[in-house]
JSON list of C-alpha atoms in Angstrom, two decimals:
[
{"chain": "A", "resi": 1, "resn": "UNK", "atom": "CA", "xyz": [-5.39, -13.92, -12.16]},
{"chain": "A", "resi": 2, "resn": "UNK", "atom": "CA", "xyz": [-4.19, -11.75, -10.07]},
{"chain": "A", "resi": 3, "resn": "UNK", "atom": "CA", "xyz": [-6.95, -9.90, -7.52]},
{"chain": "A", "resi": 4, "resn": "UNK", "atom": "CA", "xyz": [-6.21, -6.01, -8.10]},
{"chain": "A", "resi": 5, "resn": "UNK", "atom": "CA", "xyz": [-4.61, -5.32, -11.60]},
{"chain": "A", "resi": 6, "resn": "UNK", "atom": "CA", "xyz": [-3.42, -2.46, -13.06]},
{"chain": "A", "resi": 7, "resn": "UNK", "atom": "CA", "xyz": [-1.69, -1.22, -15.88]},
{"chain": "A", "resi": 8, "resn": "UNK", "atom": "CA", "xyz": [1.46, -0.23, -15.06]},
{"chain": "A", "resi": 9, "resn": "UNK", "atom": "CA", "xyz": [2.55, 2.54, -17.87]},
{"chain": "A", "resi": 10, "resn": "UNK", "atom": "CA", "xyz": [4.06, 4.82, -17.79]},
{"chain": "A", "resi": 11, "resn": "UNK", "atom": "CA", "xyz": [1.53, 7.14, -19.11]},
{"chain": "A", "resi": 12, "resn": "UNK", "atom": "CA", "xyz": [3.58, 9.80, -21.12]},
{"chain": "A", "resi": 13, "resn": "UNK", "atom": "CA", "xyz": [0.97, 13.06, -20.64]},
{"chain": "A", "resi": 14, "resn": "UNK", "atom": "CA", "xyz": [1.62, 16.79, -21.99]},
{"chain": "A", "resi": 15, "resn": "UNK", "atom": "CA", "xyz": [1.47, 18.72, -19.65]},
{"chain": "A", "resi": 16, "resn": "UNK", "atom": "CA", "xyz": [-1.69, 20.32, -19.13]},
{"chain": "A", "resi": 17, "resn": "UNK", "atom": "CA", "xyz": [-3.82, 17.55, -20.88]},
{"chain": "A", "resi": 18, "resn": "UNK", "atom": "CA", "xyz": [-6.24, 14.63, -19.12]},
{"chain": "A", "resi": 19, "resn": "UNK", "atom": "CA", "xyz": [-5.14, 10.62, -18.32]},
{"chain": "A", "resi": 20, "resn": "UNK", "atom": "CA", "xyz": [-6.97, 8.18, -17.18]},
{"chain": "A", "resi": 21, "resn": "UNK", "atom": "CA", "xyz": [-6.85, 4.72, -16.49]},
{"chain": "A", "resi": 22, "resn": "UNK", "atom": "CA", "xyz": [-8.46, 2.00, -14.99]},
{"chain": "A", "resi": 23, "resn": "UNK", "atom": "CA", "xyz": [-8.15, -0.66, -12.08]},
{"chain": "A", "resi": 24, "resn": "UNK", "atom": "CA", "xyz": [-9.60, -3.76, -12.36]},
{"chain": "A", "resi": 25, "resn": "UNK", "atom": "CA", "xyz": [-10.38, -6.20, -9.41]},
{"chain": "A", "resi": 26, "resn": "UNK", "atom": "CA", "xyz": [-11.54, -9.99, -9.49]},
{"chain": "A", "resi": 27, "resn": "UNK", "atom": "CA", "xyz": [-13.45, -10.22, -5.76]},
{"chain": "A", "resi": 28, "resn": "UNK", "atom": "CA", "xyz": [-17.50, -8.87, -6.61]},
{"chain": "A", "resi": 29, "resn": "UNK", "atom": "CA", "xyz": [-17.19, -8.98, -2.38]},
{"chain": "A", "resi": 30, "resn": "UNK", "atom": "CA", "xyz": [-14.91, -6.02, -2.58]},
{"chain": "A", "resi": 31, "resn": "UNK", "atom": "CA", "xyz": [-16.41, -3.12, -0.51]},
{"chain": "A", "resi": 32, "resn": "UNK", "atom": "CA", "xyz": [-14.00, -0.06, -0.22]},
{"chain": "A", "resi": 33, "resn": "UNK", "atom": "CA", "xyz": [-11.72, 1.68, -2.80]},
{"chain": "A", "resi": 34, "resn": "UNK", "atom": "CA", "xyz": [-8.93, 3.76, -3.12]},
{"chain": "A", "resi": 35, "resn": "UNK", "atom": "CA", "xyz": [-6.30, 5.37, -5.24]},
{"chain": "A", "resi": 36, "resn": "UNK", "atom": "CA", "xyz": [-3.03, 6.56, -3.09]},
{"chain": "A", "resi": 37, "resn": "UNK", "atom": "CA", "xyz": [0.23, 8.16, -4.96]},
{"chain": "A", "resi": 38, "resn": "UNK", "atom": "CA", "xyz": [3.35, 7.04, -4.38]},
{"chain": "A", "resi": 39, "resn": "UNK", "atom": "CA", "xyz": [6.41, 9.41, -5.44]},
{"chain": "A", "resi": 40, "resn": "UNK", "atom": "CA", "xyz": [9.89, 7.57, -6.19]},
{"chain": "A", "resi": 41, "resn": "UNK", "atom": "CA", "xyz": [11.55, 5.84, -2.71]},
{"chain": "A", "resi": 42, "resn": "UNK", "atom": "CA", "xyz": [8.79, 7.38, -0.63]},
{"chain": "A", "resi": 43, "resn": "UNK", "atom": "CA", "xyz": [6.08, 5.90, 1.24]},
{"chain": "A", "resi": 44, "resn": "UNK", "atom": "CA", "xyz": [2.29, 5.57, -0.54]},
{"chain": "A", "resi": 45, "resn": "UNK", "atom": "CA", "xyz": [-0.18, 8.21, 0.57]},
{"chain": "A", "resi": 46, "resn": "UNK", "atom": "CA", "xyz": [-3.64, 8.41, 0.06]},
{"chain": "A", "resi": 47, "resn": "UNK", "atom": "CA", "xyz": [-5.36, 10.42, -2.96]},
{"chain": "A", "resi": 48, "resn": "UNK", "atom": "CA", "xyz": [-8.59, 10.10, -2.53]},
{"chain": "A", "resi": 49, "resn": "UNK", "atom": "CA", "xyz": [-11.24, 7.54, -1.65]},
{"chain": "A", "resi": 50, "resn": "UNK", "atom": "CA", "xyz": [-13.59, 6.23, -4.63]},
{"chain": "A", "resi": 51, "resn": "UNK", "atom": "CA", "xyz": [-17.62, 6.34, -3.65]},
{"chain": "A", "resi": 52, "resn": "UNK", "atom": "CA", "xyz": [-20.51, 4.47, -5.50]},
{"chain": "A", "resi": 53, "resn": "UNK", "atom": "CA", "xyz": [-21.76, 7.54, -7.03]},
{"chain": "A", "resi": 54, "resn": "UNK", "atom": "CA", "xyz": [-18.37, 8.62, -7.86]},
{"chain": "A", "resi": 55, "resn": "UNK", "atom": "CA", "xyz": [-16.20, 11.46, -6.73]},
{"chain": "A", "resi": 56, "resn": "UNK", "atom": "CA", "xyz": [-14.11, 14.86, -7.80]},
{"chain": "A", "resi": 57, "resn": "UNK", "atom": "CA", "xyz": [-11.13, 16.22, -6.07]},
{"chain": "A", "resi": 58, "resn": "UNK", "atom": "CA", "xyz": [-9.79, 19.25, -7.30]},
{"chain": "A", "resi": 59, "resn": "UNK", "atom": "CA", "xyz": [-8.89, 18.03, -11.13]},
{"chain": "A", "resi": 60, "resn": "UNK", "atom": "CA", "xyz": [-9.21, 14.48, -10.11]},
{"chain": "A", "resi": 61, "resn": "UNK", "atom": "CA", "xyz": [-12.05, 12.44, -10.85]},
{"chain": "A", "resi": 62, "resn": "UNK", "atom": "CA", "xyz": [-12.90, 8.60, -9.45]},
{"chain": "A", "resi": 63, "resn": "UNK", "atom": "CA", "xyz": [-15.72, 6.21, -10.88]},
{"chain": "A", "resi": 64, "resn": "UNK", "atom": "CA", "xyz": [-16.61, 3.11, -9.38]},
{"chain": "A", "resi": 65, "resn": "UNK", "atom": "CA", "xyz": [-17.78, 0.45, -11.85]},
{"chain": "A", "resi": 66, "resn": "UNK", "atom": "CA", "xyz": [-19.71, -2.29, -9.70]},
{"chain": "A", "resi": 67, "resn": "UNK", "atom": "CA", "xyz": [-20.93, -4.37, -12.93]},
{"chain": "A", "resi": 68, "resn": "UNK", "atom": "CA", "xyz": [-17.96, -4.55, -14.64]},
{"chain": "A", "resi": 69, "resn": "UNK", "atom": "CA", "xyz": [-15.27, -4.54, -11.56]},
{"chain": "A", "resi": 70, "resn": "UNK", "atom": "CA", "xyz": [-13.23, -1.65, -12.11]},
{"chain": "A", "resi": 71, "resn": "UNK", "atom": "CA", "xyz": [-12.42, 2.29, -10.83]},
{"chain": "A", "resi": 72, "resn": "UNK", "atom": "CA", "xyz": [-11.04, 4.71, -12.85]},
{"chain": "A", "resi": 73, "resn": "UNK", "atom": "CA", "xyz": [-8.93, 7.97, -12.13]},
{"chain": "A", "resi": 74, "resn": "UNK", "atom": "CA", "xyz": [-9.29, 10.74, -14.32]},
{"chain": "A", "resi": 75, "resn": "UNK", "atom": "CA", "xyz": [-6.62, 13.60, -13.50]},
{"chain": "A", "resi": 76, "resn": "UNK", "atom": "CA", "xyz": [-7.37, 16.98, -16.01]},
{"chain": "A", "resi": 77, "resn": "UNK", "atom": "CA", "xyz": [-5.20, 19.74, -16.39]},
{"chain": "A", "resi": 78, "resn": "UNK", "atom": "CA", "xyz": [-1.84, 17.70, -15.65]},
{"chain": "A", "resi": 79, "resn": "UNK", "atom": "CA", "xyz": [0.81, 19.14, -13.29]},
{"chain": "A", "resi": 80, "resn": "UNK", "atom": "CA", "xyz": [4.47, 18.39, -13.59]},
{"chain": "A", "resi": 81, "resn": "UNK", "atom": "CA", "xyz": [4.22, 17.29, -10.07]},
{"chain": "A", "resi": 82, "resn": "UNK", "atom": "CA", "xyz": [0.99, 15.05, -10.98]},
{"chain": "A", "resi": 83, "resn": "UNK", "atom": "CA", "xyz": [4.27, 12.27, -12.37]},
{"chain": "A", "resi": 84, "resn": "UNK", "atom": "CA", "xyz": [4.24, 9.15, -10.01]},
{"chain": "A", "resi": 85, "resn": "UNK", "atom": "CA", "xyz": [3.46, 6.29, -9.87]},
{"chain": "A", "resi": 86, "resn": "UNK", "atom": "CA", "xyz": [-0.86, 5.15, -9.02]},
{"chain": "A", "resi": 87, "resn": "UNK", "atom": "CA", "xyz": [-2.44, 2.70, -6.59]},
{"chain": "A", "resi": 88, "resn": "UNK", "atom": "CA", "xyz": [-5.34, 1.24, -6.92]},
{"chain": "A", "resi": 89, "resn": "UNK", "atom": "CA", "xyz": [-5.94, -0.52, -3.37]},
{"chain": "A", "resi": 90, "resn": "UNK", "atom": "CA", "xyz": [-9.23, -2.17, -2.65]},
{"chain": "A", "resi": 91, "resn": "UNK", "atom": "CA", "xyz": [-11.09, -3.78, 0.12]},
{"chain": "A", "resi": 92, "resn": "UNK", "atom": "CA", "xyz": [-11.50, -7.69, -0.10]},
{"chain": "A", "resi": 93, "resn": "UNK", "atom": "CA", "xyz": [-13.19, -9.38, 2.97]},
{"chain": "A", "resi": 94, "resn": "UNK", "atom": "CA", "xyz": [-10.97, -11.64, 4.27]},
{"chain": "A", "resi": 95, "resn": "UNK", "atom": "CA", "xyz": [-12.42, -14.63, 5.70]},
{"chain": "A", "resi": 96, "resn": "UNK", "atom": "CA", "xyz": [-9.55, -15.85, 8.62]},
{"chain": "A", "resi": 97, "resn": "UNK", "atom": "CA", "xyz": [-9.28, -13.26, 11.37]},
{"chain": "A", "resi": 98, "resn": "UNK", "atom": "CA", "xyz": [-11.67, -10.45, 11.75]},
{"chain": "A", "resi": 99, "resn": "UNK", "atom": "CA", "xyz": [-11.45, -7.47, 9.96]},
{"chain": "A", "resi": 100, "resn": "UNK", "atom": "CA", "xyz": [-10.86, -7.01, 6.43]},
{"chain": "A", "resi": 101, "resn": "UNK", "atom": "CA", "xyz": [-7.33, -6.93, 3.97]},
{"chain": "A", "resi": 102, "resn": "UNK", "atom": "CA", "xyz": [-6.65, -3.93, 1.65]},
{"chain": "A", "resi": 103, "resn": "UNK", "atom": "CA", "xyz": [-5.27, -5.58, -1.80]},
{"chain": "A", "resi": 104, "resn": "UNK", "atom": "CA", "xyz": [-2.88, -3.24, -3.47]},
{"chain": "A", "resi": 105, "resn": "UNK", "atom": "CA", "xyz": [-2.89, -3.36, -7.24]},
{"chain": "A", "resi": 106, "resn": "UNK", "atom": "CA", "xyz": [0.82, -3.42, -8.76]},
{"chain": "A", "resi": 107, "resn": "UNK", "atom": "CA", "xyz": [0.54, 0.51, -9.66]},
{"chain": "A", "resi": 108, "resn": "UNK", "atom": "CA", "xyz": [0.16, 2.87, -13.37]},
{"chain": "A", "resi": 109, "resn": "UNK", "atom": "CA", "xyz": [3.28, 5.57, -13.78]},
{"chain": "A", "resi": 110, "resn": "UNK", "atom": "CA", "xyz": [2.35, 8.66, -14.93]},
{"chain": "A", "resi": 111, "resn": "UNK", "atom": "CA", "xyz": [4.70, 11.07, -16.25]},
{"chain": "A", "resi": 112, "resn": "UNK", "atom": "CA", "xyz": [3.83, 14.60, -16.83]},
{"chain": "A", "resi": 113, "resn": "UNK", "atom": "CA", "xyz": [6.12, 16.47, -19.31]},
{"chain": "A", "resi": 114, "resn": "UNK", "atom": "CA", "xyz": [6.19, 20.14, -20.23]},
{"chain": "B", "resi": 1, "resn": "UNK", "atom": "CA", "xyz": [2.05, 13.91, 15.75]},
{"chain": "B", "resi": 2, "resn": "UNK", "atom": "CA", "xyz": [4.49, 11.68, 14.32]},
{"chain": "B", "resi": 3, "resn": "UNK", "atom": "CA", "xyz": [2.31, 9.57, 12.46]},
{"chain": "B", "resi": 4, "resn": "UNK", "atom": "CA", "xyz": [3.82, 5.88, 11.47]},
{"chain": "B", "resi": 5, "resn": "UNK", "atom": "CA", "xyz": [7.72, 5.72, 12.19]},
{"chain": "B", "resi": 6, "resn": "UNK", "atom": "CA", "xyz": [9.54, 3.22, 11.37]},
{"chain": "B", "resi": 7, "resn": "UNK", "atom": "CA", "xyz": [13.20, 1.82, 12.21]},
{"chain": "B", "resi": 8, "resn": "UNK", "atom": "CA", "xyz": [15.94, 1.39, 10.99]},
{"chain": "B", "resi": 9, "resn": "UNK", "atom": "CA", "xyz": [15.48, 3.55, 7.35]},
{"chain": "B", "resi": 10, "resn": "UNK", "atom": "CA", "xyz": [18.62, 1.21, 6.02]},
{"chain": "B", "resi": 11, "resn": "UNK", "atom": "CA", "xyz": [20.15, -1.85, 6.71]},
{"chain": "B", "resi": 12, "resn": "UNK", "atom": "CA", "xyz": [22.41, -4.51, 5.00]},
{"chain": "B", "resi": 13, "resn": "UNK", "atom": "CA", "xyz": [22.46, -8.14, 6.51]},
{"chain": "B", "resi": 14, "resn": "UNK", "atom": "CA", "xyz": [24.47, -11.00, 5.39]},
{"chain": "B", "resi": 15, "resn": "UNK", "atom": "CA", "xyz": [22.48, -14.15, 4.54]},
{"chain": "B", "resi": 16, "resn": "UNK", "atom": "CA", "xyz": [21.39, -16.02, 7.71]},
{"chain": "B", "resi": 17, "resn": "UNK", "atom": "CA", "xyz": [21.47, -13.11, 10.02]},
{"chain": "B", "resi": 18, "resn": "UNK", "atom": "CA", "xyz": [18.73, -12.04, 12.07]},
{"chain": "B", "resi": 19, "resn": "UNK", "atom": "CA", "xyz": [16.86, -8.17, 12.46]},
{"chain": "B", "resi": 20, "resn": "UNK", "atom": "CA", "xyz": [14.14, -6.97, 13.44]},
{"chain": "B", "resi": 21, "resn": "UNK", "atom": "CA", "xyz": [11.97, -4.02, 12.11]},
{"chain": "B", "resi": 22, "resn": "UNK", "atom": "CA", "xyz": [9.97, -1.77, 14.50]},
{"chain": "B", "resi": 23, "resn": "UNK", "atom": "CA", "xyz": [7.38, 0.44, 13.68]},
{"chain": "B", "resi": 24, "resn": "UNK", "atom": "CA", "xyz": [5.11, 2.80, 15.91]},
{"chain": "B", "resi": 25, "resn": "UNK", "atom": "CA", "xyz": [2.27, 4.85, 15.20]},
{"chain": "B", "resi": 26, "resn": "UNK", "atom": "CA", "xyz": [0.83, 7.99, 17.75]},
{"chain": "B", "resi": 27, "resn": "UNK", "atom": "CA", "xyz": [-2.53, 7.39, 16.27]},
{"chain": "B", "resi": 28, "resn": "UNK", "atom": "CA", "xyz": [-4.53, 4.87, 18.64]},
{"chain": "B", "resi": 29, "resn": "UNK", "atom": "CA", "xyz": [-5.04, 2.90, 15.27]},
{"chain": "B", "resi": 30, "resn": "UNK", "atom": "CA", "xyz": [-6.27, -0.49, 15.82]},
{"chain": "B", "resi": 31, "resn": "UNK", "atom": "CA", "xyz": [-4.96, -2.06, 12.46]},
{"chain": "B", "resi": 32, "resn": "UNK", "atom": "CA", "xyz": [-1.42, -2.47, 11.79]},
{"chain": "B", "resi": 33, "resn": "UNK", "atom": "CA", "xyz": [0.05, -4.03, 8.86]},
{"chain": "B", "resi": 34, "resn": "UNK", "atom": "CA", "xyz": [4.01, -4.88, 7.07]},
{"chain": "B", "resi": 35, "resn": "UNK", "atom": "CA", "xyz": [4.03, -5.01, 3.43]},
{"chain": "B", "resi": 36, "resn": "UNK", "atom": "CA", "xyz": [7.16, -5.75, 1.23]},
{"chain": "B", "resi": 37, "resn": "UNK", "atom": "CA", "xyz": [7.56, -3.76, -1.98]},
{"chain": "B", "resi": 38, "resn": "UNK", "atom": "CA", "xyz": [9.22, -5.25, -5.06]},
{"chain": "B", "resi": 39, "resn": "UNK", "atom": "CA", "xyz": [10.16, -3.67, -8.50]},
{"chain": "B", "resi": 40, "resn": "UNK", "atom": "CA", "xyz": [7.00, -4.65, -10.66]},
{"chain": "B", "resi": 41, "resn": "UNK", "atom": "CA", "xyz": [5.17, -6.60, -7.84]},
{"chain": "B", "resi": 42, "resn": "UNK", "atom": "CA", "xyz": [3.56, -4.24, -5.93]},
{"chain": "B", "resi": 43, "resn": "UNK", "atom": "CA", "xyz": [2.89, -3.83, -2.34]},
{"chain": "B", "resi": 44, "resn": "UNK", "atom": "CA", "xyz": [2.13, -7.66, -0.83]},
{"chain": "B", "resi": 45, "resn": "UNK", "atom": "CA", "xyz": [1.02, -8.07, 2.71]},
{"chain": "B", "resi": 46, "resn": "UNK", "atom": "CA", "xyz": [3.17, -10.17, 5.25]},
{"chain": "B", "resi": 47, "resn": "UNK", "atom": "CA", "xyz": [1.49, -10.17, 8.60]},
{"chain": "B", "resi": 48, "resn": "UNK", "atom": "CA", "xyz": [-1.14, -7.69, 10.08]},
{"chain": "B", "resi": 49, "resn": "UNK", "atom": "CA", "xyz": [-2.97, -7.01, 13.09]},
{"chain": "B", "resi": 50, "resn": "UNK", "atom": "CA", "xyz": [-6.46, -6.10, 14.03]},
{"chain": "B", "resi": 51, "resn": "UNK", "atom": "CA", "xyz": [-5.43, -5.00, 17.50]},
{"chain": "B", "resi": 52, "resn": "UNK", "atom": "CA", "xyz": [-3.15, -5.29, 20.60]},
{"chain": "B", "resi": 53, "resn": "UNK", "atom": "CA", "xyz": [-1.86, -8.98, 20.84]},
{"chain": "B", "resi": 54, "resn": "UNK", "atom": "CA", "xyz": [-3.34, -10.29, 17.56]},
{"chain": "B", "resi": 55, "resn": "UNK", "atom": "CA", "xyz": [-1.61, -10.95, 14.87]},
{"chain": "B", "resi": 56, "resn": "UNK", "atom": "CA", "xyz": [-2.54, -12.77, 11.17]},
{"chain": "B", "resi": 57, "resn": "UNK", "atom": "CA", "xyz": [-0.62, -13.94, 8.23]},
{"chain": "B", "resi": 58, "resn": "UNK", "atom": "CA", "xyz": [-1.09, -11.69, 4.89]},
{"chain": "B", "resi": 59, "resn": "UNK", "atom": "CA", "xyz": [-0.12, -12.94, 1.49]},
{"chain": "B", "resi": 60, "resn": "UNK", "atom": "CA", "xyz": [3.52, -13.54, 1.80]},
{"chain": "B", "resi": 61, "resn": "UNK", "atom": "CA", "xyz": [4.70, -14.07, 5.58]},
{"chain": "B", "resi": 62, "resn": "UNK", "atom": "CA", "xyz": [6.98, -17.28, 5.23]},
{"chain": "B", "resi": 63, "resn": "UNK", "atom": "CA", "xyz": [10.45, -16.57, 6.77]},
{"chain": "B", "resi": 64, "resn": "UNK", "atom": "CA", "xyz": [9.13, -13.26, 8.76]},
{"chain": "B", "resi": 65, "resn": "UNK", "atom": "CA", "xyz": [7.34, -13.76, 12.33]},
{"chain": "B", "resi": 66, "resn": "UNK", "atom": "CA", "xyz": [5.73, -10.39, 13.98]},
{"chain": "B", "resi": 67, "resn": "UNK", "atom": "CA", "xyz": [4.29, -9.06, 17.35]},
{"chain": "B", "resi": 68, "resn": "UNK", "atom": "CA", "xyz": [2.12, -6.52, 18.37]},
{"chain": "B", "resi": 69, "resn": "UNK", "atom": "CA", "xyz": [1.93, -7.05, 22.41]},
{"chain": "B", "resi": 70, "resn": "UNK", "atom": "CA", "xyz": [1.75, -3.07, 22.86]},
{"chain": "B", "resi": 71, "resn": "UNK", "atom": "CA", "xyz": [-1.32, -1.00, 20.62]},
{"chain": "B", "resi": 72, "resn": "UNK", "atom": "CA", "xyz": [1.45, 1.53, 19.57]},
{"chain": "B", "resi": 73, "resn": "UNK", "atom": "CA", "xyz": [4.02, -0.99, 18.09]},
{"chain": "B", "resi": 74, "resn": "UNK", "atom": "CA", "xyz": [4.70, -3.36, 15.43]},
{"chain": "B", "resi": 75, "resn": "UNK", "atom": "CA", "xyz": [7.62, -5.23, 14.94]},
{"chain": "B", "resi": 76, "resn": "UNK", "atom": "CA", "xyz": [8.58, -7.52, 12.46]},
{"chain": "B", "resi": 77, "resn": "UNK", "atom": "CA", "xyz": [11.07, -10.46, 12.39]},
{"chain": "B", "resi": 78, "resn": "UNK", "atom": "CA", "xyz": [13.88, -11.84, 10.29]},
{"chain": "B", "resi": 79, "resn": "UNK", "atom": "CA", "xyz": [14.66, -15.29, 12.29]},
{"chain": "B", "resi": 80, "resn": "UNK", "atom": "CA", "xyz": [17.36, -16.40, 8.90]},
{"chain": "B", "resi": 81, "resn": "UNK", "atom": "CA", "xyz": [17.87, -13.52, 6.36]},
{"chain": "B", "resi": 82, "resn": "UNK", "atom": "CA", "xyz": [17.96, -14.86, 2.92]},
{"chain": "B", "resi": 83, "resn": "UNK", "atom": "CA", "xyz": [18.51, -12.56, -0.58]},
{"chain": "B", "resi": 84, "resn": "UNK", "atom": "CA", "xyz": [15.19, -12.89, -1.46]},
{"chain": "B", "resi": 85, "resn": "UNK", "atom": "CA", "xyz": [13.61, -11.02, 1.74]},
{"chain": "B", "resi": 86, "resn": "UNK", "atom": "CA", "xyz": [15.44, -7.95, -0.23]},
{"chain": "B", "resi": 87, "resn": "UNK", "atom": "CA", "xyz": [13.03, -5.41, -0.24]},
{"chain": "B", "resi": 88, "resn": "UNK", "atom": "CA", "xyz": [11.34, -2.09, 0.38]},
{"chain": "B", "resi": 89, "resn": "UNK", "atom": "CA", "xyz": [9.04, -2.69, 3.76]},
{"chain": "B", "resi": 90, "resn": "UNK", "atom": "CA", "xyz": [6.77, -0.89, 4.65]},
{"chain": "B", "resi": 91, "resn": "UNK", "atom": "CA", "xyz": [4.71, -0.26, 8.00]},
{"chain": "B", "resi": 92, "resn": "UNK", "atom": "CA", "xyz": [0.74, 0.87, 8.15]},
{"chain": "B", "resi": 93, "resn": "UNK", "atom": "CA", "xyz": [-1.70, 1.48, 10.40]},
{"chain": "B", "resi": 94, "resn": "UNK", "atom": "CA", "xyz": [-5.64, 2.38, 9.97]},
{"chain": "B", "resi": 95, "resn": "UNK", "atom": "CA", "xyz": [-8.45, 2.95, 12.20]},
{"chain": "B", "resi": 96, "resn": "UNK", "atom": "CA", "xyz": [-10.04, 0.51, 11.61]},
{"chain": "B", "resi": 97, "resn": "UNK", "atom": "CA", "xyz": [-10.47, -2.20, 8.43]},
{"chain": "B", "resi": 98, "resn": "UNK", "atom": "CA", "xyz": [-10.78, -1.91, 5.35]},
{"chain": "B", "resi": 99, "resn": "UNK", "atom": "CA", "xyz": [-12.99, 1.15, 5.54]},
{"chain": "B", "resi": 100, "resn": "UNK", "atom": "CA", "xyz": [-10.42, 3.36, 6.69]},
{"chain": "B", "resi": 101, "resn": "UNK", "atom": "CA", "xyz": [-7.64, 5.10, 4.87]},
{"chain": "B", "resi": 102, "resn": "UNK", "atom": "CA", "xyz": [-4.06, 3.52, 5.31]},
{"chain": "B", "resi": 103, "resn": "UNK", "atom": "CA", "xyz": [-1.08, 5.84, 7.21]},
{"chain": "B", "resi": 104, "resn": "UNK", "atom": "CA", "xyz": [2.73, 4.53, 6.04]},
{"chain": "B", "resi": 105, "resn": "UNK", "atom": "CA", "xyz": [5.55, 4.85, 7.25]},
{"chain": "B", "resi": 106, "resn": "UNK", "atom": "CA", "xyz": [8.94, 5.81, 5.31]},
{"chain": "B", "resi": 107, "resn": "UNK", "atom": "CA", "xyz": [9.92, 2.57, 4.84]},
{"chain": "B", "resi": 108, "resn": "UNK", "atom": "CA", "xyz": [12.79, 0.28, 5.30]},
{"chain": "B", "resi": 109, "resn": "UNK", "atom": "CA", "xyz": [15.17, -0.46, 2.81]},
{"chain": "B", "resi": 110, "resn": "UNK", "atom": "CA", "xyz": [16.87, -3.82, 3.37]},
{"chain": "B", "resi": 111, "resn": "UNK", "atom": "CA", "xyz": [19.46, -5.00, 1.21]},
{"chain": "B", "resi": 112, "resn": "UNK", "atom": "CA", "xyz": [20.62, -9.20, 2.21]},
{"chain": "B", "resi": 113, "resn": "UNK", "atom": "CA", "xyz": [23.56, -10.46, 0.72]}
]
């Protein structure tokens, strides 16, 4: 099983409508979470963080699930430019070394159409 | 502020040749890490860093060696280039661990024939 899984899509949204989806993760250790965007050829870049209590951005929304191992991204009010491709990265404590390893999940495409 | 450059953004090697990758951040980051990128695999760690002179093996790092002897730089190694170290890599740094927010770099597409 892999540690961080995602589903990777695509998610086919009107535009102007709410998607979500989810991010599993097999390590209860994990600590910190994260969903960066990654446009086509181009580098990752962070989104937002995800917080116990949960957290809004703008029209995005992230939920932490401790008891069942999972965030969620909600975006509302879909953008044309909201299409790319999701991250889910989380924090796994790594025993060899000091420091901790960021796990990236393989990714969910979103594509926003008019 | 530059942020995370890396070098070369393209490169072609035939199988069995030798490169290496640099990458530099302007951030006084204390993590650096090289991750590979793969159609419908993700982003996989190869070797990271947790600080000038350190270095540690991720997920994938057979056939790639790396060194970090300056805080700024990370470079990463292809001793024997073989077709399946074609890939998207990419360079990071963070403030810290895991804590902290990754900062990429544009990537490096290398193609080995």
């Amino acid at each position: 099983r892999k540690e961080v899984e995602q589903d990777p899509g695509p998610f086919n949204v009107p535009e102007g409508a709410t998607v979500a989806f989810n991010c599993t993760y097999s390590n209860s250790a994990s600590q910190s979470f994260f969903w960066y965007r990654q446009d086509c050829r181009k580098e990752p870049k962070l989104l937002m963080s995800v917080y116990s209590s949960g957290n809004e951005d703008g029209r995005f929304t992230a939920q932490l699930n401790r008891a069942s191992q999972y965030i969620s991204l909600l975006i509302r009010d879909s953008k044309l430019s909201d299409s790319a491709t999701y991250l889910c990265v989380v924090n796994i404590q790594f025993v060899e070394a000091a420091g901790n390893k960021l796990t990236f999940g393989g990714g969910t495409r979103v594509l926003v159409k008019p | 502020n530059a942020g995370v450059t890396q070098t070369p953004k393209f490169r072609v090697l035939k199988t069995g040749q030798s490169m290496t990758l640099l990458c530099a951040q302007d951030m006084n980051h204390e993590y650096m890490y090289w991750y590979r990128q793969d159609p419908g695999m993700g982003l996989r760690l190869i070797h990271y860093s947790v600080g000038e002179g350190t270095t540690a093996k991720g997920e994938v790092p057979d056939g790639y060696n790396v060194s970090r002897l300056k805080k700024q730089n990370f470079l990463l190694g292809l001793e024997s280039a073989a077709p399946s170290q074609t890939s998207v890599y990419f360079c990071a740094s963070s403030a810290t661990g895991g804590g902290s927010p990754l900062h990429f770099g544009n990537g490096t597409r290398l193609t080995v024939t």
